[in-house]
PDB file of C-alpha atoms in Angstrom:
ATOM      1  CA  UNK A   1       0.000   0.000   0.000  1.00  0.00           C
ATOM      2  CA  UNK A   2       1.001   3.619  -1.338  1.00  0.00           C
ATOM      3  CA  UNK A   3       1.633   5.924   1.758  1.00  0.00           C
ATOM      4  CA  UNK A   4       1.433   9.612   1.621  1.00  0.00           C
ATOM      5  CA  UNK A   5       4.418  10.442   3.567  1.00  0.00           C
ATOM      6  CA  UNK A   6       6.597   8.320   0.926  1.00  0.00           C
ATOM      7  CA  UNK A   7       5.343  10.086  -2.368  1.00  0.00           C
ATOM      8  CA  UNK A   8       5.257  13.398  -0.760  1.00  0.00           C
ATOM      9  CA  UNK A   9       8.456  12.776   0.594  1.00  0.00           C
ATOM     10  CA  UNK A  10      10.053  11.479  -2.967  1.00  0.00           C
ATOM     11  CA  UNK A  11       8.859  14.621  -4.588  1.00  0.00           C
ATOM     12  CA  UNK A  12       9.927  17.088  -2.100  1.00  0.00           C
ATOM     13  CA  UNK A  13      13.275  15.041  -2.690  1.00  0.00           C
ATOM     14  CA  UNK A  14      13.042  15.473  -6.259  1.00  0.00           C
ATOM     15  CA  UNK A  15      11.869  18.946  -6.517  1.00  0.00           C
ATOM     16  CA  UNK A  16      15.229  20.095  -4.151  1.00  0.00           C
ATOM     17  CA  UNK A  17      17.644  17.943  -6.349  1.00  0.00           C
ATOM     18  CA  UNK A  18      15.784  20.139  -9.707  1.00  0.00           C
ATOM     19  CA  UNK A  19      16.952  22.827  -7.606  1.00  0.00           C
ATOM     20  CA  UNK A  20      20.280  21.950  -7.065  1.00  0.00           C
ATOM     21  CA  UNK A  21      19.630  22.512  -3.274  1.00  0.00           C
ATOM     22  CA  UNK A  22      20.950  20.687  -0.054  1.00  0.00           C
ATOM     23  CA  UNK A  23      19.002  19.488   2.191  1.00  0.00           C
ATOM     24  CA  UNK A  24      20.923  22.095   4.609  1.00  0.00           C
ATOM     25  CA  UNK A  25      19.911  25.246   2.535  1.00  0.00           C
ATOM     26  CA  UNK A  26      16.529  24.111   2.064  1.00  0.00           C
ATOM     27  CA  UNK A  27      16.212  23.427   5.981  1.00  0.00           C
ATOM     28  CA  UNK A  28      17.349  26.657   6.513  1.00  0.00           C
ATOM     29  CA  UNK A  29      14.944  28.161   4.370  1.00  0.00           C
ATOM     30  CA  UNK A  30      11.712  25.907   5.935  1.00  0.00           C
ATOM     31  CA  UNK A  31      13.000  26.731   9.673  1.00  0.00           C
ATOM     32  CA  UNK A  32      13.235  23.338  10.001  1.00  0.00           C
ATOM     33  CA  UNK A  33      15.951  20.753  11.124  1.00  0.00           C
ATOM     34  CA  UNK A  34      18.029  19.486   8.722  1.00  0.00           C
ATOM     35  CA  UNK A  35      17.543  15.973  10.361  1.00  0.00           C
ATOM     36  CA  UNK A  36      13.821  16.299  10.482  1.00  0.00           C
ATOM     37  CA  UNK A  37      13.858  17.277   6.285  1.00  0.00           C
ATOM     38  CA  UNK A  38      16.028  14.373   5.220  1.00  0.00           C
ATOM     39  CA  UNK A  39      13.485  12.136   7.457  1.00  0.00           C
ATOM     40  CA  UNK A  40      10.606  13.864   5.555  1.00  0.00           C
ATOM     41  CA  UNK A  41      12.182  13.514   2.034  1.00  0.00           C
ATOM     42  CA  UNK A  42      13.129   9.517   3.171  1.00  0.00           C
ATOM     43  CA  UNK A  43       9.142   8.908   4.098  1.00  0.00           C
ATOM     44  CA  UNK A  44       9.865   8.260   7.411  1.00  0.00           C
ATOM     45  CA  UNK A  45       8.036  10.835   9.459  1.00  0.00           C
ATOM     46  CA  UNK A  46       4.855  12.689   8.860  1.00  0.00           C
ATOM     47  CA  UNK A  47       4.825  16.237   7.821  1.00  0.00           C
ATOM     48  CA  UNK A  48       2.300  19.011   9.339  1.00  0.00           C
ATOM     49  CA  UNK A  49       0.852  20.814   7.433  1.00  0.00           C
ATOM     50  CA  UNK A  50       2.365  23.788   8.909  1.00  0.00           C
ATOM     51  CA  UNK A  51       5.301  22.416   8.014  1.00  0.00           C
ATOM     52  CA  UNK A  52       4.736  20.934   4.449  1.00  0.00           C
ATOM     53  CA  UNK A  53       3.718  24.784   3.567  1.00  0.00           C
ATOM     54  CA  UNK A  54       6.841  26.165   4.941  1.00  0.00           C
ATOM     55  CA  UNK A  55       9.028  23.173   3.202  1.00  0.00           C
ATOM     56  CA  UNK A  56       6.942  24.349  -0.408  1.00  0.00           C
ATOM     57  CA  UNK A  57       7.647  28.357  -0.059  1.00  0.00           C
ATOM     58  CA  UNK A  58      11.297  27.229   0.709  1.00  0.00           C
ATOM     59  CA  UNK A  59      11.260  25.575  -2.591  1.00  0.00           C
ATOM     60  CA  UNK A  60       9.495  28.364  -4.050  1.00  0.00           C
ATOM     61  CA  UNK A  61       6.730  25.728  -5.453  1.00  0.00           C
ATOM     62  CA  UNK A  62       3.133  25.908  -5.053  1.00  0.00           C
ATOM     63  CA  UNK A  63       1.663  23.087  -2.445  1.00  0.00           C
ATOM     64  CA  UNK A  64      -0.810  22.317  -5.550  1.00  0.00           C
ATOM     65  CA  UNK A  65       1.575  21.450  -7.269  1.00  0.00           C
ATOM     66  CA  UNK A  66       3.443  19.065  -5.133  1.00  0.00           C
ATOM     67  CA  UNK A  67       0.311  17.569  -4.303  1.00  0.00           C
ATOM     68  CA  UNK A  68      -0.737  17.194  -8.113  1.00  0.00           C
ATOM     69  CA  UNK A  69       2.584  15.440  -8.373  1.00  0.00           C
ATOM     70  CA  UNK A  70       2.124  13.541  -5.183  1.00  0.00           C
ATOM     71  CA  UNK A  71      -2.064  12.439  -6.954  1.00  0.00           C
ATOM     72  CA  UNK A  72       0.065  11.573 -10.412  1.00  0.00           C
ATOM     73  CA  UNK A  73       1.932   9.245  -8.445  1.00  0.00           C
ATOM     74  CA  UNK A  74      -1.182   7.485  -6.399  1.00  0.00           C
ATOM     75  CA  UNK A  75      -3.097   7.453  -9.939  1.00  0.00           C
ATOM     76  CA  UNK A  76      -0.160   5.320 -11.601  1.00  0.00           C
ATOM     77  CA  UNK A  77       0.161   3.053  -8.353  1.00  0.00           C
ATOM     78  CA  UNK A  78      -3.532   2.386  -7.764  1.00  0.00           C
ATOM     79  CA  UNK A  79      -4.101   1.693 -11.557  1.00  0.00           C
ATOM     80  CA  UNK A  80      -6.330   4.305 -12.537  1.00  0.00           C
ATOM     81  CA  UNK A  81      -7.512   4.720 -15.977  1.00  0.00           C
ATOM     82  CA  UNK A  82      -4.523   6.003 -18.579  1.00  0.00           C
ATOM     83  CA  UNK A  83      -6.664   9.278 -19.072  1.00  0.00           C
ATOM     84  CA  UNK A  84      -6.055  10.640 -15.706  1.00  0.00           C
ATOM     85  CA  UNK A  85      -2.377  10.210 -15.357  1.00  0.00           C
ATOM     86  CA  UNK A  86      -1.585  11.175 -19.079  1.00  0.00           C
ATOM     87  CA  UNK A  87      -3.771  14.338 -18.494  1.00  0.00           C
ATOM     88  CA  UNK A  88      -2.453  15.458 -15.438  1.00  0.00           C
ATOM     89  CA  UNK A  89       1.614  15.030 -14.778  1.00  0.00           C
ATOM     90  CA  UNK A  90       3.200  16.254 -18.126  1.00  0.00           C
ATOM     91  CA  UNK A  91       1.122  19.682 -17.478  1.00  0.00           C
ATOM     92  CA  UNK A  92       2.027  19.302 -13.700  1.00  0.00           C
ATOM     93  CA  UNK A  93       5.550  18.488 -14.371  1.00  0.00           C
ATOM     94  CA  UNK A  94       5.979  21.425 -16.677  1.00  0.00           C
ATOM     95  CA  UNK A  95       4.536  23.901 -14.127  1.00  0.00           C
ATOM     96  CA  UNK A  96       6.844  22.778 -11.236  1.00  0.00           C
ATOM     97  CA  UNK A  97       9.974  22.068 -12.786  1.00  0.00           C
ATOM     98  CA  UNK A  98      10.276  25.198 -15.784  1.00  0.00           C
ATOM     99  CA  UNK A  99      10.121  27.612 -12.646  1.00  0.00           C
ATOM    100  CA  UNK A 100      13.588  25.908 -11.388  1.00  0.00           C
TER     101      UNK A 100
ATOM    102  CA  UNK B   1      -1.908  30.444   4.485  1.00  0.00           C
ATOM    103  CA  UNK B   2      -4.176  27.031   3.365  1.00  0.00           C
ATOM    104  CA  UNK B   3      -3.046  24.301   5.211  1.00  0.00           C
ATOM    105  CA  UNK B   4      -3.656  20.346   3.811  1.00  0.00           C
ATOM    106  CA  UNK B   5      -5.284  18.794   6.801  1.00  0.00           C
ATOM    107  CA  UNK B   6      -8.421  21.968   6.403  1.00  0.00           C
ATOM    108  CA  UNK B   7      -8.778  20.975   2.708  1.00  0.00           C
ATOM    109  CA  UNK B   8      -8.487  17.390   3.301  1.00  0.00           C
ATOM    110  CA  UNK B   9     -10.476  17.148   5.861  1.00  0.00           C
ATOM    111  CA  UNK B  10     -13.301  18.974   3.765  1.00  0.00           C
ATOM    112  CA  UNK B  11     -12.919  16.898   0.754  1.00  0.00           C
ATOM    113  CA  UNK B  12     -13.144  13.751   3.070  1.00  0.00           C
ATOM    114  CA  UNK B  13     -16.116  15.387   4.526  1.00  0.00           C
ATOM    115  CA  UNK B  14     -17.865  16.094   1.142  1.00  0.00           C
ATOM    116  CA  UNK B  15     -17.923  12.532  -0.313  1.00  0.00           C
ATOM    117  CA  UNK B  16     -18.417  10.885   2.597  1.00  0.00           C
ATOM    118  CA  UNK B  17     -21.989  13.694   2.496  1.00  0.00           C
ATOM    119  CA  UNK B  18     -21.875  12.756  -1.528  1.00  0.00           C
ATOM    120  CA  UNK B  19     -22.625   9.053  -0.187  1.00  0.00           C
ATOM    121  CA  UNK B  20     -24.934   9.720   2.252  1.00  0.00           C
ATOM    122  CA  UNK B  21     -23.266   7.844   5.000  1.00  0.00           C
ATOM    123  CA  UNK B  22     -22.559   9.111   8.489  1.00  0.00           C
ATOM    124  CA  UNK B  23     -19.889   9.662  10.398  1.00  0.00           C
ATOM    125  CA  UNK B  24     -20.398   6.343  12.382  1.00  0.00           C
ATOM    126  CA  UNK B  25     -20.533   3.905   9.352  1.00  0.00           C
ATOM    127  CA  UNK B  26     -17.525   5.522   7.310  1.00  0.00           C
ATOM    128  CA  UNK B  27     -15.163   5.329  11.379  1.00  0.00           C
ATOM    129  CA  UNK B  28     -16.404   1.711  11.655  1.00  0.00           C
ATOM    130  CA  UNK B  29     -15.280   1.095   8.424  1.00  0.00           C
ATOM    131  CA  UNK B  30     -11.844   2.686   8.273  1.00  0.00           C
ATOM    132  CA  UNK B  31     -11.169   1.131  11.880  1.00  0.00           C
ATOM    133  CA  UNK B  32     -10.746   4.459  13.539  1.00  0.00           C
ATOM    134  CA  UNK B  33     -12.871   6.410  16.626  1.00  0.00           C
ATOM    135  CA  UNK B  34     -15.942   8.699  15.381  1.00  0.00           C
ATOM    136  CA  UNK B  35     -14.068  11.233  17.183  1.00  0.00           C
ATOM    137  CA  UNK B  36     -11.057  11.237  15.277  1.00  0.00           C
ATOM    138  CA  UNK B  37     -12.487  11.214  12.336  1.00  0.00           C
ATOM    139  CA  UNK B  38     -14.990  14.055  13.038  1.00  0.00           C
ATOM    140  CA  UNK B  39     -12.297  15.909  13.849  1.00  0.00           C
ATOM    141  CA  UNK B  40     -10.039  14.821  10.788  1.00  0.00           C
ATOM    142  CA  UNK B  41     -12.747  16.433   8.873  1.00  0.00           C
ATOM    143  CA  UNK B  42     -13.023  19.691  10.664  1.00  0.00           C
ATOM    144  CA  UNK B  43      -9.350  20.359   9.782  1.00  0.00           C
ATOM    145  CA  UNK B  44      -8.393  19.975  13.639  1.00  0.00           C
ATOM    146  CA  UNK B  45      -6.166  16.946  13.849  1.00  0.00           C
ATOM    147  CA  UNK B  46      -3.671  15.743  11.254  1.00  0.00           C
ATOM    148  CA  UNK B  47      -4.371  12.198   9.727  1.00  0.00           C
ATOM    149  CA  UNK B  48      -1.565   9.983   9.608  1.00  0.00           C
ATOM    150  CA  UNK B  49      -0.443   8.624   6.483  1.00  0.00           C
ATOM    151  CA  UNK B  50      -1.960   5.023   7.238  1.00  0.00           C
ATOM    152  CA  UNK B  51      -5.270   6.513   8.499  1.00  0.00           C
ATOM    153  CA  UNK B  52      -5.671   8.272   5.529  1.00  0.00           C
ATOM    154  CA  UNK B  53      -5.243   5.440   3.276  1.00  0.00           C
ATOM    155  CA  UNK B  54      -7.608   3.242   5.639  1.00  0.00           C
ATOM    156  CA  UNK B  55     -10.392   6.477   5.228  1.00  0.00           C
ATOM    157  CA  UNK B  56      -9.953   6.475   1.429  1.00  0.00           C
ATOM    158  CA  UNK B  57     -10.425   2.729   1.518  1.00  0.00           C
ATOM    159  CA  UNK B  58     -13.364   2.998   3.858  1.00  0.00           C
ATOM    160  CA  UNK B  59     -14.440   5.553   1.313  1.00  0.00           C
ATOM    161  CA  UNK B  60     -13.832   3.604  -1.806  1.00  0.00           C
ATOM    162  CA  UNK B  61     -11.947   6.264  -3.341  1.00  0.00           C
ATOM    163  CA  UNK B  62      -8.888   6.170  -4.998  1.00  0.00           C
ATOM    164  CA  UNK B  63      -5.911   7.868  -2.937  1.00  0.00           C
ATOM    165  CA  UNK B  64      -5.453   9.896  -5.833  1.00  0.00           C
ATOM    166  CA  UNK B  65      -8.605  11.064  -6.303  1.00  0.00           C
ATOM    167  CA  UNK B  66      -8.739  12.961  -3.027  1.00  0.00           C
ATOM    168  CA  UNK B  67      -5.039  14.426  -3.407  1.00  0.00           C
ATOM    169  CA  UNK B  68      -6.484  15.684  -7.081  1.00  0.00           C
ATOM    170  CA  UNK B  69      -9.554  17.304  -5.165  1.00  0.00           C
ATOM    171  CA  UNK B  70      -7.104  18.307  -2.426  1.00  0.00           C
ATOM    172  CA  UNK B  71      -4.537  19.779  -5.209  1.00  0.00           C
ATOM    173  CA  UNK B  72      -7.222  21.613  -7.031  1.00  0.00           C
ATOM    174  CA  UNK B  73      -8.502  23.194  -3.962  1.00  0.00           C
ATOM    175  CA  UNK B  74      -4.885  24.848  -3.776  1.00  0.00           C
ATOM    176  CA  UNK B  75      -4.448  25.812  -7.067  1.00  0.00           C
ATOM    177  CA  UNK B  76      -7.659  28.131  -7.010  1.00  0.00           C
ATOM    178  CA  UNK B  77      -6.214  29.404  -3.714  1.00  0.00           C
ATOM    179  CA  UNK B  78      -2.915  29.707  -4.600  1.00  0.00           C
ATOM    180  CA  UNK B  79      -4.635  31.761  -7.777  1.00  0.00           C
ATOM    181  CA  UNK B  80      -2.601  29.408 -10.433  1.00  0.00           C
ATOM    182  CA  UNK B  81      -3.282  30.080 -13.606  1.00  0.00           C
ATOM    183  CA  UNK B  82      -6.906  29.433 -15.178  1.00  0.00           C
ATOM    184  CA  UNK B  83      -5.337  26.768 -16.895  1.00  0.00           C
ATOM    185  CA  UNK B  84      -4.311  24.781 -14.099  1.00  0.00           C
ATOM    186  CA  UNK B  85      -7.158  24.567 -12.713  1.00  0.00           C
ATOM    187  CA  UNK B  86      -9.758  24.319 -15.311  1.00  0.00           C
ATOM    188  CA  UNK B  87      -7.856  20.955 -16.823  1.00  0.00           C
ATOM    189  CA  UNK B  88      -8.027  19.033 -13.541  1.00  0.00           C
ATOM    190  CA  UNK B  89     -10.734  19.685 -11.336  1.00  0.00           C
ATOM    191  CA  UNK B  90     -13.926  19.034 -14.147  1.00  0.00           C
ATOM    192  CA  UNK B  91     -11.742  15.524 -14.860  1.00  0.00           C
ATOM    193  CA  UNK B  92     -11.156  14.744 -11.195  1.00  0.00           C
ATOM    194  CA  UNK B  93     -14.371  15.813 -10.021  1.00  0.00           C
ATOM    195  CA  UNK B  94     -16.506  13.421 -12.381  1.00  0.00           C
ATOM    196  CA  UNK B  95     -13.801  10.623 -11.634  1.00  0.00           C
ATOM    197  CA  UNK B  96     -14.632  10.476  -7.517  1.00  0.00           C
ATOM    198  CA  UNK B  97     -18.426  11.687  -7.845  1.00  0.00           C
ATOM    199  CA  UNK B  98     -19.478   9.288 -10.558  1.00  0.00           C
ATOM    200  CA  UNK B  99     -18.574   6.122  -9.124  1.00  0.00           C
ATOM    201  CA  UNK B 100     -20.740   7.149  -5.857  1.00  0.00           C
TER     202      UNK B 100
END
C-alpha cells in the first residue's frame, strides 16, 4: 500500500535535487531541522501541514503542485484509468519544474 | 496560508456527504474512533499517512482522487493560472463523484 508520507516525501526530494539545493539550505529556508527534512524527504516521518507549507515556499513551489505530483503518483500506483495520469503530470511536471 | 489537513479534511467530509453515510458507518469502516475522524474532517487533527489510506479505503476512493480534489482546492487558492485549474478539477471531479 502507497503511503502519503513516501510520495510526498520522494517529490519534495526530487523537486530540491531540480533545484540543485541541499538538504541544509533548504532546511534553513523551511526553519526546520536538517535531520527532520532528510526524514521527511526519506518517508519516514509525517509532515504538518504547517510544516509541508513552509518546506513548499522554501522551494518556491506551489503546495498544488506538489500535491498534483504527489495524486500523479497514487493514480499510476492504484491503476487508474490512462486518461487521468496522461492528463495530469506532463502539465504538472511542466509547471513545477520550468520555474527551477 | 491554506493548510492540507483543512482541505483534506473537507474533501473527506464532502464525499463521505456525496454518499450519504454518516460519520459512524464511514469510522467503523476505516477502523478508527468517530471522534477522530470528526475531527479529521473539521481540519483539527492531522491524519496519519496510514489513516488516511484506511479512510480512502473505507471511502472507496482512490488515494489519488482525493489528493487531485485536495490539489485543485490549492491551485484556485494559490490563484494558479486558469489553466491549471480548469484541466483538472472538471476531470477529477466526475472521476470520484461518478462512481458514488
Amino acid at each position: 500500500m502507497l503511503l502519503f508520507r513516501e510520495v510526498l516525501g520522494e517529490v519534495l526530494r526530487e523537486i530540491r535535487n531540480a533545484q540543485a539545493r541541499t538538504l541544509r539550505e533548504v532546511s534553513k529556508d523551511a526553519k526546520v531541522s536538517l535531520g527532520y527534512l532528510s526524514e521527511i524527504e526519506r518517508g519516514q516521518k509525517e509532515a504538518s501541514s504547517e510544516l509541508l507549507a513552509a518546506i513548499c515556499e522554501a522551494l518556491d513551489v506551489p503546495q498544488a503542485n506538489v500535491l498534483m505530483l504527489v495524486s500523479e503518483r497514487f493514480a499510476e500506483a492504484e491503476g487508474l484509468p490512462a486518461a487521468f495520469p496522461d492528463v495530469v503530470p506532463s502539465h504538472l511536471a511542466e509547471d513545477v519544474y520550468s520555474a527551477l
